[in-house]
mmCIF file of C-alpha atoms and ligand atoms in Angstrom:
data_model
loop_
_atom_site.group_PDB
_atom_site.id
_atom_site.type_symbol
_atom_site.label_atom_id
_atom_site.label_comp_id
_atom_site.label_asym_id
_atom_site.label_seq_id
_atom_site.Cartn_x
_atom_site.Cartn_y
_atom_site.Cartn_z
ATOM 1 C CA MET A 1 17.802 1.630 10.842
ATOM 2 C CA GLN A 2 14.283 0.128 10.715
ATOM 3 C CA ILE A 3 12.696 -1.924 8.004
ATOM 4 C CA ASP A 4 9.060 -2.119 8.971
ATOM 5 C CA PHE A 5 6.780 -4.752 7.446
ATOM 6 C CA PHE A 6 4.629 -4.823 10.400
ATOM 7 C CA SER A 7 2.017 -2.435 8.572
ATOM 8 C CA ASP A 8 1.436 0.276 5.996
ATOM 9 C CA THR A 9 0.254 2.329 8.770
ATOM 10 C CA ASN A 10 3.737 2.946 9.499
ATOM 11 C CA THR A 11 4.337 5.113 6.707
ATOM 12 C CA ASN A 12 5.608 8.343 7.896
ATOM 13 C CA PRO A 13 4.568 11.891 6.573
ATOM 14 C CA SER A 14 7.018 12.969 4.134
ATOM 15 C CA LYS A 15 8.523 16.304 3.976
ATOM 16 C CA ALA A 16 6.473 17.677 1.082
ATOM 17 C CA MET A 17 3.343 16.248 3.164
ATOM 18 C CA ARG A 18 4.243 18.115 6.170
ATOM 19 C CA GLN A 19 4.675 21.208 3.995
ATOM 20 C CA VAL A 20 1.194 21.123 2.885
ATOM 21 C CA MET A 21 0.013 20.467 6.548
ATOM 22 C CA ALA A 22 1.796 23.326 7.545
ATOM 23 C CA HIS A 23 0.085 25.837 5.117
ATOM 24 C CA ALA A 24 -3.469 24.286 5.229
ATOM 25 C CA SER A 25 -6.287 26.541 5.428
ATOM 26 C CA VAL A 26 -8.317 25.586 8.803
ATOM 27 C CA GLY A 27 -11.785 26.322 10.370
ATOM 28 C CA ASN A 28 -14.008 24.492 12.899
ATOM 29 C CA GLU A 29 -14.600 20.864 11.520
ATOM 30 C CA ALA A 30 -17.255 20.214 13.957
ATOM 31 C CA ALA A 31 -19.386 22.963 12.309
ATOM 32 C CA GLY A 32 -18.677 21.917 8.784
ATOM 33 C CA GLU A 33 -16.417 24.952 8.400
ATOM 34 C CA ASP A 34 -13.064 23.636 7.583
ATOM 35 C CA PRO A 35 -11.938 24.328 4.093
ATOM 36 C CA THR A 36 -9.433 21.977 3.756
ATOM 37 C CA VAL A 37 -11.686 18.957 5.211
ATOM 38 C CA ASN A 38 -14.433 20.166 2.975
ATOM 39 C CA ALA A 39 -12.228 19.908 0.035
ATOM 40 C CA LEU A 40 -11.229 16.283 1.081
ATOM 41 C CA ILE A 41 -14.868 15.279 1.457
ATOM 42 C CA LYS A 42 -15.715 16.806 -1.875
ATOM 43 C CA VAL A 43 -12.936 14.734 -3.782
ATOM 44 C CA THR A 44 -13.566 11.698 -1.850
ATOM 45 C CA CYS A 45 -17.398 11.765 -2.871
ATOM 46 C CA GLN A 46 -16.385 12.370 -6.438
ATOM 47 C CA LEU A 47 -14.038 9.301 -6.567
ATOM 48 C CA LEU A 48 -16.348 7.002 -4.756
ATOM 49 C CA GLY A 49 -19.680 8.268 -6.446
ATOM 50 C CA LYS A 50 -21.309 9.023 -3.115
ATOM 51 C CA PRO A 51 -23.412 12.154 -2.407
ATOM 52 C CA ALA A 52 -22.209 12.838 1.057
ATOM 53 C CA ALA A 53 -19.438 12.216 3.495
ATOM 54 C CA LEU A 54 -17.837 12.832 6.619
ATOM 55 C CA PHE A 55 -14.212 12.962 7.967
ATOM 56 C CA LEU A 56 -13.144 10.838 11.029
ATOM 57 C CA PRO A 57 -9.830 10.557 12.766
ATOM 58 C CA SER A 58 -9.703 6.741 11.982
ATOM 59 C CA GLY A 59 -10.897 3.963 9.966
ATOM 60 C CA THR A 60 -11.977 2.357 13.288
ATOM 61 C CA MET A 61 -14.399 5.032 13.883
ATOM 62 C CA CYS A 62 -15.815 4.619 10.413
ATOM 63 C CA ASN A 63 -16.779 1.115 11.158
ATOM 64 C CA VAL A 64 -18.161 1.870 14.430
ATOM 65 C CA ILE A 65 -20.327 4.611 13.204
ATOM 66 C CA ALA A 66 -21.495 2.768 10.082
ATOM 67 C CA TYR A 67 -22.464 -0.181 12.154
ATOM 68 C CA LYS A 68 -24.257 2.019 14.622
ATOM 69 C CA ALA A 69 -26.184 3.792 11.890
ATOM 70 C CA HIS A 70 -27.125 0.693 10.082
ATOM 71 C CA ILE A 71 -28.251 -1.389 13.013
ATOM 72 C CA GLN A 72 -31.970 -1.038 13.799
ATOM 73 C CA ARG A 73 -32.293 -2.986 17.111
ATOM 74 C CA PRO A 74 -29.833 -3.938 19.460
ATOM 75 C CA GLY A 75 -28.512 -7.541 18.879
ATOM 76 C CA ASP A 76 -29.043 -7.180 15.135
ATOM 77 C CA TYR A 77 -26.899 -9.269 12.946
ATOM 78 C CA ILE A 78 -23.747 -7.806 11.256
ATOM 79 C CA LEU A 79 -22.771 -10.419 8.793
ATOM 80 C CA LEU A 80 -19.076 -10.521 7.791
ATOM 81 C CA ASP A 81 -16.008 -12.941 7.122
ATOM 82 C CA HIS A 82 -14.746 -14.770 10.348
ATOM 83 C CA LYS A 83 -11.565 -13.199 10.009
ATOM 84 C CA ALA A 84 -12.735 -9.628 9.319
ATOM 85 C CA HIS A 85 -10.470 -6.854 11.035
ATOM 86 C CA ALA A 86 -13.709 -5.278 12.753
ATOM 87 C CA LEU A 87 -14.300 -8.719 14.481
ATOM 88 C CA VAL A 88 -10.926 -10.223 15.109
ATOM 89 C CA VAL A 89 -9.118 -6.988 16.331
ATOM 90 C CA GLN A 90 -10.576 -3.571 17.216
ATOM 91 C CA SER A 91 -11.453 -4.262 20.947
ATOM 92 C CA GLY A 92 -14.878 -6.098 20.215
ATOM 93 C CA LEU A 93 -16.547 -3.030 18.785
ATOM 94 C CA ILE A 94 -19.372 -4.892 17.294
ATOM 95 C CA ALA A 95 -20.599 -5.895 20.414
ATOM 96 C CA GLY A 96 -18.875 -2.979 22.632
ATOM 97 C CA GLN A 97 -20.061 -0.164 20.561
ATOM 98 C CA ALA A 98 -22.611 -1.152 17.753
ATOM 99 C CA GLU A 99 -24.493 -3.384 20.178
ATOM 100 C CA ALA A 100 -24.651 -5.899 17.265
ATOM 101 C CA THR A 101 -24.133 -9.463 16.959
ATOM 102 C CA PRO A 102 -21.421 -10.695 14.778
ATOM 103 C CA LEU A 103 -22.541 -13.385 12.153
ATOM 104 C CA PRO A 104 -19.262 -14.765 10.739
ATOM 105 C CA ILE A 105 -19.006 -16.595 7.598
ATOM 106 C CA VAL A 106 -15.867 -18.799 6.746
ATOM 107 C CA GLY A 107 -14.774 -17.358 3.377
ATOM 108 C CA ILE A 108 -11.498 -18.095 1.350
ATOM 109 C CA ARG A 109 -9.009 -15.493 2.347
ATOM 110 C CA GLY A 110 -11.455 -13.248 3.378
ATOM 111 C CA VAL A 111 -13.796 -13.598 0.616
ATOM 112 C CA PHE A 112 -17.247 -15.322 0.518
ATOM 113 C CA THR A 113 -19.943 -15.741 -1.989
ATOM 114 C CA GLU A 114 -23.378 -15.068 -2.406
ATOM 115 C CA ASP A 115 -24.363 -18.907 -2.034
ATOM 116 C CA GLN A 116 -22.623 -18.838 1.451
ATOM 117 C CA ILE A 117 -24.910 -16.035 2.700
ATOM 118 C CA LYS A 118 -28.133 -16.882 0.999
ATOM 119 C CA GLU A 119 -29.632 -18.706 3.795
ATOM 120 C CA HIS A 120 -29.070 -15.880 6.223
ATOM 121 C CA ILE A 121 -30.421 -13.375 3.995
ATOM 122 C CA ILE A 122 -33.548 -15.205 2.791
ATOM 123 C CA ARG A 123 -35.515 -16.188 5.733
ATOM 124 C CA PRO A 124 -38.635 -14.966 7.607
ATOM 125 C CA PRO A 125 -38.512 -12.890 10.385
ATOM 126 C CA LEU A 126 -38.340 -14.834 13.453
ATOM 127 C CA ARG A 127 -39.220 -13.487 17.140
ATOM 128 C CA ASN A 128 -36.167 -15.234 18.682
ATOM 129 C CA ILE A 129 -33.260 -14.820 16.029
ATOM 130 C CA PRO A 130 -31.638 -11.365 15.134
ATOM 131 C CA ALA A 131 -32.486 -10.096 11.697
ATOM 132 C CA VAL A 132 -29.260 -9.462 9.395
ATOM 133 C CA ARG A 133 -29.352 -5.728 8.894
ATOM 134 C CA LEU A 134 -25.922 -5.369 7.543
ATOM 135 C CA VAL A 135 -23.372 -7.348 5.471
ATOM 136 C CA SER A 136 -19.916 -5.677 5.960
ATOM 137 C CA ILE A 137 -17.080 -6.509 3.430
ATOM 138 C CA GLU A 138 -13.406 -5.724 3.511
ATOM 139 C CA GLN A 139 -11.747 -4.503 0.045
ATOM 140 C CA THR A 140 -9.001 -5.664 0.146
ATOM 141 C CA THR A 141 -9.270 -8.300 2.956
ATOM 142 C CA ASN A 142 -6.507 -7.730 5.723
ATOM 143 C CA PHE A 143 -6.137 -11.043 7.510
ATOM 144 C CA GLY A 144 -7.168 -12.781 4.285
ATOM 145 C CA GLY A 145 -3.968 -11.592 2.801
ATOM 146 C CA GLY A 146 -4.877 -8.551 0.771
ATOM 147 C CA ALA A 147 -7.202 -10.432 -1.490
ATOM 148 C CA ILE A 148 -9.549 -8.640 -3.790
ATOM 149 C CA TRP A 149 -13.181 -9.257 -4.094
ATOM 150 C CA PRO A 150 -14.036 -9.667 -7.654
ATOM 151 C CA LEU A 151 -16.614 -6.982 -8.737
ATOM 152 C CA THR A 152 -19.044 -9.586 -10.046
ATOM 153 C CA VAL A 153 -18.989 -11.408 -6.519
ATOM 154 C CA LEU A 154 -19.894 -7.894 -5.044
ATOM 155 C CA GLN A 155 -22.402 -7.156 -7.509
ATOM 156 C CA ALA A 156 -24.259 -10.595 -6.908
ATOM 157 C CA ILE A 157 -24.211 -10.005 -3.042
ATOM 158 C CA ALA A 158 -25.473 -6.593 -3.602
ATOM 159 C CA ALA A 159 -28.420 -7.617 -5.708
ATOM 160 C CA LEU A 160 -29.281 -10.177 -3.076
ATOM 161 C CA CYS A 161 -29.078 -7.640 -0.087
ATOM 162 C CA LYS A 162 -31.068 -5.042 -2.006
ATOM 163 C CA ALA A 163 -33.975 -7.683 -2.801
ATOM 164 C CA TYR A 164 -34.135 -8.118 1.186
ATOM 165 C CA ALA A 165 -33.727 -4.657 2.379
ATOM 166 C CA VAL A 166 -30.067 -5.672 3.754
ATOM 167 C CA SER A 167 -27.456 -2.861 3.917
ATOM 168 C CA MET A 168 -24.184 -3.283 2.716
ATOM 169 C CA HIS A 169 -20.964 -1.653 4.221
ATOM 170 C CA LEU A 170 -17.518 -1.385 2.482
ATOM 171 C CA ASP A 171 -14.327 -1.444 4.883
ATOM 172 C CA GLY A 172 -12.222 0.343 2.335
ATOM 173 C CA ALA A 173 -9.038 0.521 4.396
ATOM 174 C CA ARG A 174 -7.356 -0.533 1.284
ATOM 175 C CA LEU A 175 -9.894 0.080 -1.463
ATOM 176 C CA PHE A 176 -7.443 1.996 -3.426
ATOM 177 C CA ASN A 177 -5.094 -1.068 -3.443
ATOM 178 C CA ALA A 178 -7.750 -3.070 -5.040
ATOM 179 C CA ALA A 179 -8.505 -0.371 -7.591
ATOM 180 C CA VAL A 180 -4.894 0.120 -8.744
ATOM 181 C CA ALA A 181 -4.323 -3.775 -8.980
ATOM 182 C CA THR A 182 -7.533 -4.113 -11.080
ATOM 183 C CA GLN A 183 -7.938 -1.035 -12.998
ATOM 184 C CA VAL A 184 -11.619 -1.166 -11.554
ATOM 185 C CA ALA A 185 -12.621 2.386 -10.537
ATOM 186 C CA VAL A 186 -13.248 2.700 -6.951
ATOM 187 C CA SER A 187 -16.716 4.126 -7.752
ATOM 188 C CA ALA A 188 -17.671 0.815 -9.347
ATOM 189 C CA TYR A 189 -16.666 -0.912 -6.224
ATOM 190 C CA ALA A 190 -18.373 1.572 -3.994
ATOM 191 C CA ALA A 191 -21.573 1.434 -6.336
ATOM 192 C CA CYS A 192 -22.403 -2.091 -4.699
ATOM 193 C CA PHE A 193 -22.513 -0.663 -1.029
ATOM 194 C CA ASP A 194 -24.686 1.586 1.146
ATOM 195 C CA SER A 195 -21.686 3.096 2.981
ATOM 196 C CA VAL A 196 -18.053 3.020 2.292
ATOM 197 C CA PHE A 197 -14.952 4.328 4.309
ATOM 198 C CA VAL A 198 -11.577 4.893 2.883
ATOM 199 C CA ASP A 199 -8.515 5.250 4.727
ATOM 200 C CA PHE A 200 -5.470 7.852 4.232
ATOM 201 C CA SER A 201 -3.208 6.432 6.849
ATOM 202 C CA LYS A 202 -2.485 3.141 5.246
ATOM 203 C CA GLY A 203 -0.380 2.950 2.020
ATOM 204 C CA LEU A 204 -1.434 6.771 1.208
ATOM 205 C CA GLY A 205 0.846 7.633 3.983
ATOM 206 C CA ALA A 206 -1.002 10.221 5.989
ATOM 207 C CA PRO A 207 -0.734 10.270 9.871
ATOM 208 C CA MET A 208 -4.352 9.559 10.342
ATOM 209 C CA GLY A 209 -7.609 10.033 8.862
ATOM 210 C CA ALA A 210 -10.436 8.581 7.148
ATOM 211 C CA VAL A 211 -13.804 9.398 5.038
ATOM 212 C CA LEU A 212 -17.025 7.810 5.594
ATOM 213 C CA ALA A 213 -19.283 8.026 2.664
ATOM 214 C CA GLY A 214 -22.852 7.255 1.633
ATOM 215 C CA GLU A 215 -26.503 8.814 0.892
ATOM 216 C CA GLU A 216 -27.402 12.155 2.638
ATOM 217 C CA ASP A 217 -29.805 10.584 5.227
ATOM 218 C CA PHE A 218 -27.013 8.127 6.188
ATOM 219 C CA ILE A 219 -24.334 10.568 6.644
ATOM 220 C CA GLU A 220 -26.832 12.766 8.697
ATOM 221 C CA LYS A 221 -27.217 9.834 11.259
ATOM 222 C CA ALA A 222 -23.456 9.158 11.044
ATOM 223 C CA TRP A 223 -22.877 12.766 12.194
ATOM 224 C CA TYR A 224 -24.941 12.108 15.139
ATOM 225 C CA TYR A 225 -22.693 9.357 16.390
ATOM 226 C CA LYS A 226 -19.481 11.238 15.352
ATOM 227 C CA PHE A 227 -20.431 13.747 18.066
ATOM 228 C CA GLN A 228 -21.420 11.157 20.398
ATOM 229 C CA LEU A 229 -18.018 9.149 19.927
ATOM 230 C CA GLY A 230 -15.977 12.376 20.232
ATOM 231 C CA GLY A 231 -15.036 12.138 16.523
ATOM 232 C CA ALA A 232 -16.001 16.070 15.932
ATOM 233 C CA MET A 233 -13.045 17.904 15.443
ATOM 234 C CA HIS A 234 -11.830 21.470 15.279
ATOM 235 C CA GLN A 235 -9.093 22.764 13.080
ATOM 236 C CA ALA A 236 -8.654 19.230 11.349
ATOM 237 C CA GLY A 237 -7.733 20.751 7.991
ATOM 238 C CA ILE A 238 -4.269 20.149 9.210
ATOM 239 C CA ILE A 239 -4.775 16.401 8.832
ATOM 240 C CA ALA A 240 -7.307 16.576 5.923
ATOM 241 C CA ALA A 241 -4.358 18.440 3.991
ATOM 242 C CA ALA A 242 -2.236 15.252 4.464
ATOM 243 C CA CYS A 243 -5.040 13.138 3.307
ATOM 244 C CA LEU A 244 -5.663 15.068 0.220
ATOM 245 C CA TYR A 245 -1.761 15.114 -0.589
ATOM 246 C CA GLY A 246 -1.690 11.397 -0.108
ATOM 247 C CA LEU A 247 -4.718 11.004 -2.352
ATOM 248 C CA GLU A 248 -3.279 13.239 -4.968
ATOM 249 C CA HIS A 249 0.463 12.203 -5.138
ATOM 250 C CA HIS A 250 0.555 8.626 -3.474
ATOM 251 C CA ARG A 251 -2.510 6.701 -4.798
ATOM 252 C CA ASP A 252 -0.748 5.650 -8.220
ATOM 253 C CA ASP A 253 2.455 4.416 -6.218
ATOM 254 C CA LEU A 254 0.442 1.782 -4.474
ATOM 255 C CA ILE A 255 0.853 -0.402 -7.614
ATOM 256 C CA GLU A 256 4.569 -0.208 -6.677
ATOM 257 C CA ASP A 257 3.746 -1.712 -3.203
ATOM 258 C CA HIS A 258 2.387 -4.592 -4.836
ATOM 259 C CA VAL A 259 5.374 -5.194 -6.980
ATOM 260 C CA LYS A 260 7.679 -5.123 -3.860
ATOM 261 C CA MET A 261 5.242 -7.825 -2.338
ATOM 262 C CA LYS A 262 5.755 -10.089 -5.205
ATOM 263 C CA TYR A 263 9.698 -9.259 -5.132
ATOM 264 C CA LEU A 264 9.664 -10.057 -1.558
ATOM 265 C CA LEU A 265 7.734 -13.360 -1.491
ATOM 266 C CA GLU A 266 9.537 -14.587 -4.508
ATOM 267 C CA GLY A 267 12.916 -13.821 -2.804
ATOM 268 C CA LEU A 268 11.556 -15.970 0.265
ATOM 269 C CA PHE A 269 10.209 -18.767 -2.085
ATOM 270 C CA PRO A 270 13.582 -20.629 -2.663
ATOM 271 C CA ILE A 271 15.066 -20.361 0.673
ATOM 272 C CA HIS A 272 15.170 -23.540 2.684
ATOM 273 C CA GLY A 273 12.739 -23.693 5.776
ATOM 274 C CA ILE A 274 10.238 -20.881 4.355
ATOM 275 C CA ILE A 275 6.817 -21.984 2.925
ATOM 276 C CA VAL A 276 5.115 -19.490 0.759
ATOM 277 C CA ASN A 277 2.970 -19.297 -2.521
ATOM 278 C CA PRO A 278 3.697 -16.091 -4.079
ATOM 279 C CA SER A 279 0.935 -16.347 -6.571
ATOM 280 C CA LEU A 280 -1.901 -16.268 -3.633
ATOM 281 C CA TYR A 281 -1.181 -12.589 -3.021
ATOM 282 C CA GLN A 282 -2.442 -9.996 -5.255
ATOM 283 C CA THR A 283 -1.613 -6.570 -3.400
ATOM 284 C CA ASN A 284 0.771 -5.370 -0.392
ATOM 285 C CA ILE A 285 -0.197 -7.855 2.140
ATOM 286 C CA GLY A 286 1.532 -11.296 2.340
ATOM 287 C CA TYR A 287 2.043 -14.342 4.588
ATOM 288 C CA PHE A 288 4.551 -17.019 4.856
ATOM 289 C CA SER A 289 5.523 -19.812 7.454
ATOM 290 C CA LEU A 290 8.224 -21.840 8.367
ATOM 291 C CA THR A 291 8.601 -25.636 8.186
ATOM 292 C CA PRO A 292 8.792 -27.831 11.105
ATOM 293 C CA ASP A 293 12.550 -28.734 10.818
ATOM 294 C CA THR A 294 13.885 -25.257 11.435
ATOM 295 C CA ILE A 295 13.492 -22.614 14.135
ATOM 296 C CA PRO A 296 10.269 -21.525 15.662
ATOM 297 C CA ILE A 297 8.401 -18.271 14.103
ATOM 298 C CA GLN A 298 8.893 -16.215 17.090
ATOM 299 C CA THR A 299 12.735 -17.057 17.088
ATOM 300 C CA LEU A 300 13.033 -15.573 13.544
ATOM 301 C CA LEU A 301 11.093 -12.592 14.492
ATOM 302 C CA ASP A 302 13.067 -11.921 17.398
ATOM 303 C CA ARG A 303 16.345 -12.549 15.476
ATOM 304 C CA LEU A 304 15.126 -10.021 12.715
ATOM 305 C CA ARG A 305 14.114 -7.417 15.056
ATOM 306 C CA HIS A 306 17.152 -7.480 17.419
ATOM 307 C CA ALA A 307 19.865 -7.954 15.056
ATOM 308 C CA TYR A 308 18.694 -6.194 11.804
ATOM 309 C CA GLY A 309 16.059 -3.650 12.985
ATOM 310 C CA ILE A 310 13.620 -5.898 10.595
ATOM 311 C CA ARG A 311 9.931 -5.948 12.017
ATOM 312 C CA MET A 312 7.349 -8.480 10.968
ATOM 313 C CA ALA A 313 4.182 -9.567 12.604
ATOM 314 C CA ALA A 314 3.139 -13.124 13.770
ATOM 315 C CA VAL A 315 -0.185 -13.848 12.811
ATOM 316 C CA ALA A 316 -1.709 -17.226 14.107
ATOM 317 C CA ASP A 317 0.773 -19.766 12.849
ATOM 318 C CA SER A 318 2.175 -17.565 10.083
ATOM 319 C CA ILE A 319 4.320 -14.375 9.520
ATOM 320 C CA ARG A 320 2.571 -11.405 8.042
ATOM 321 C CA VAL A 321 4.246 -8.970 5.972
ATOM 322 C CA ILE A 322 3.079 -5.728 4.555
ATOM 323 C CA THR A 323 4.908 -3.606 1.856
ATOM 324 C CA HIS A 324 4.381 0.139 1.576
ATOM 325 C CA ARG A 325 6.139 3.503 0.379
ATOM 326 C CA ASP A 326 8.799 3.473 2.965
ATOM 327 C CA ILE A 327 10.187 0.214 2.075
ATOM 328 C CA THR A 328 12.931 0.248 -0.557
ATOM 329 C CA TYR A 329 13.902 -2.720 -2.761
ATOM 330 C CA LYS A 330 17.232 -2.495 -1.182
ATOM 331 C CA ALA A 331 15.577 -2.885 2.166
ATOM 332 C CA ILE A 332 14.004 -5.983 0.773
ATOM 333 C CA ASP A 333 17.402 -7.195 -0.385
ATOM 334 C CA ILE A 334 18.608 -6.843 3.095
ATOM 335 C CA THR A 335 15.655 -8.735 4.675
ATOM 336 C CA LEU A 336 15.969 -11.602 2.224
ATOM 337 C CA ALA A 337 19.790 -11.802 3.031
ATOM 338 C CA ALA A 338 19.076 -11.525 6.805
ATOM 339 C CA VAL A 339 16.382 -14.423 6.793
ATOM 340 C CA LYS A 340 18.848 -16.653 4.639
ATOM 341 C CA LYS A 341 21.518 -16.132 7.386
ATOM 342 C CA ILE A 342 19.271 -16.687 10.109
ATOM 343 C CA LEU A 343 17.711 -19.610 8.813
ATOM 344 C CA ARG A 344 21.186 -21.115 7.471
ATOM 345 C CA VAL A 345 22.938 -20.928 10.850
ATOM 346 C CA MET A 346 20.070 -22.541 12.791
HETATM 347 C C1 PLP B 401 -6.302 -0.629 9.490
HETATM 348 C C2 PLP B 401 -7.839 -1.257 9.034
HETATM 349 C C3 PLP B 401 -8.884 -0.817 9.711
HETATM 350 C C4 PLP B 401 -8.804 0.439 11.017
HETATM 351 O O1 PLP B 401 -8.214 1.454 10.319
HETATM 352 P P1 PLP B 401 -7.663 2.645 11.349
HETATM 353 O O2 PLP B 401 -7.520 4.023 10.593
HETATM 354 O O3 PLP B 401 -6.262 1.915 11.675
HETATM 355 O O4 PLP B 401 -8.530 2.778 12.780
HETATM 356 C C5 PLP B 401 -10.202 -1.186 9.487
HETATM 357 N N1 PLP B 401 -10.172 -2.261 8.543
HETATM 358 C C6 PLP B 401 -9.214 -2.724 7.970
HETATM 359 C C7 PLP B 401 -9.405 -3.907 7.005
HETATM 360 C C8 PLP B 401 -7.817 -2.076 8.311
HETATM 361 O O5 PLP B 401 -6.934 -2.995 7.668
#
């Protein structure tokens, strides 16, 4: 048995999802001829309210391509939170692939304000300092603990960026989680951005696949980098069918992942040795830590893994947990009992 709180990317394709994959109509994706990919693009464009989009194997490639397409000169600044996924992990893609300079902002749980970035956006061009070309925002924030950017904050930043010709990119790996939690339409969030990507391989449960959307000219540019990076595919409809299935059948279930997170964190809260504030976490990502008088974090993680088949992630000096459709309430009960037992014995 495995109980996997490591990531919502560890959701496995269901039997029904595999069925639609097996029967998907396919064609040459690189030539724009795969009917299932085209159907996925159409539905995603409608949801996001964007005129054009392309299909890519991963969210990471969406970020790389969007960054390359928005940058004008090597070294340009991309402004983003200091704990942004594209900055902290993903093998240094900003420097290594986009040839840009990250401008990290210290937000609260991954969320910063218009006031915090004004000084970087409103300034005369200088010969010896990179221009800020792009603001990149995660909805929801990954290392910020699944926090949701309020629509009003996004709108204020979008207005500022528009006035100074700075582009906005949305890393929407978990945009659907934000939308189900707030009941704000994904198109309302997307309207603040020039480009948006959504991922189908997180809580929606597809094995892989992401869509990058924006204006026609942006997507034309993105196609160039899609080919350059080897992201142009062939009978990709087999994958797109899984993405479509996730979108149609699993999107509303995401709210359940958030309820599971509350259930887990509220269960952890009273256990002696645990430090957690369940009210901080709005979606399917949570963090907790241990008091200094108990065992080290790594010891707890190792015991959970080896004695119970329960997997969680160490992130800095905390433990990150992510809930998803393959985690049942019973699995959470087993986890709580295991944590109690390990901490009590020590
Ligand atoms: C997972 C994730 C990505 C990358 O998506 P992949 O499809 O795994 O490449 C990008 N940004 C954030 C915030 C993520 O959580």
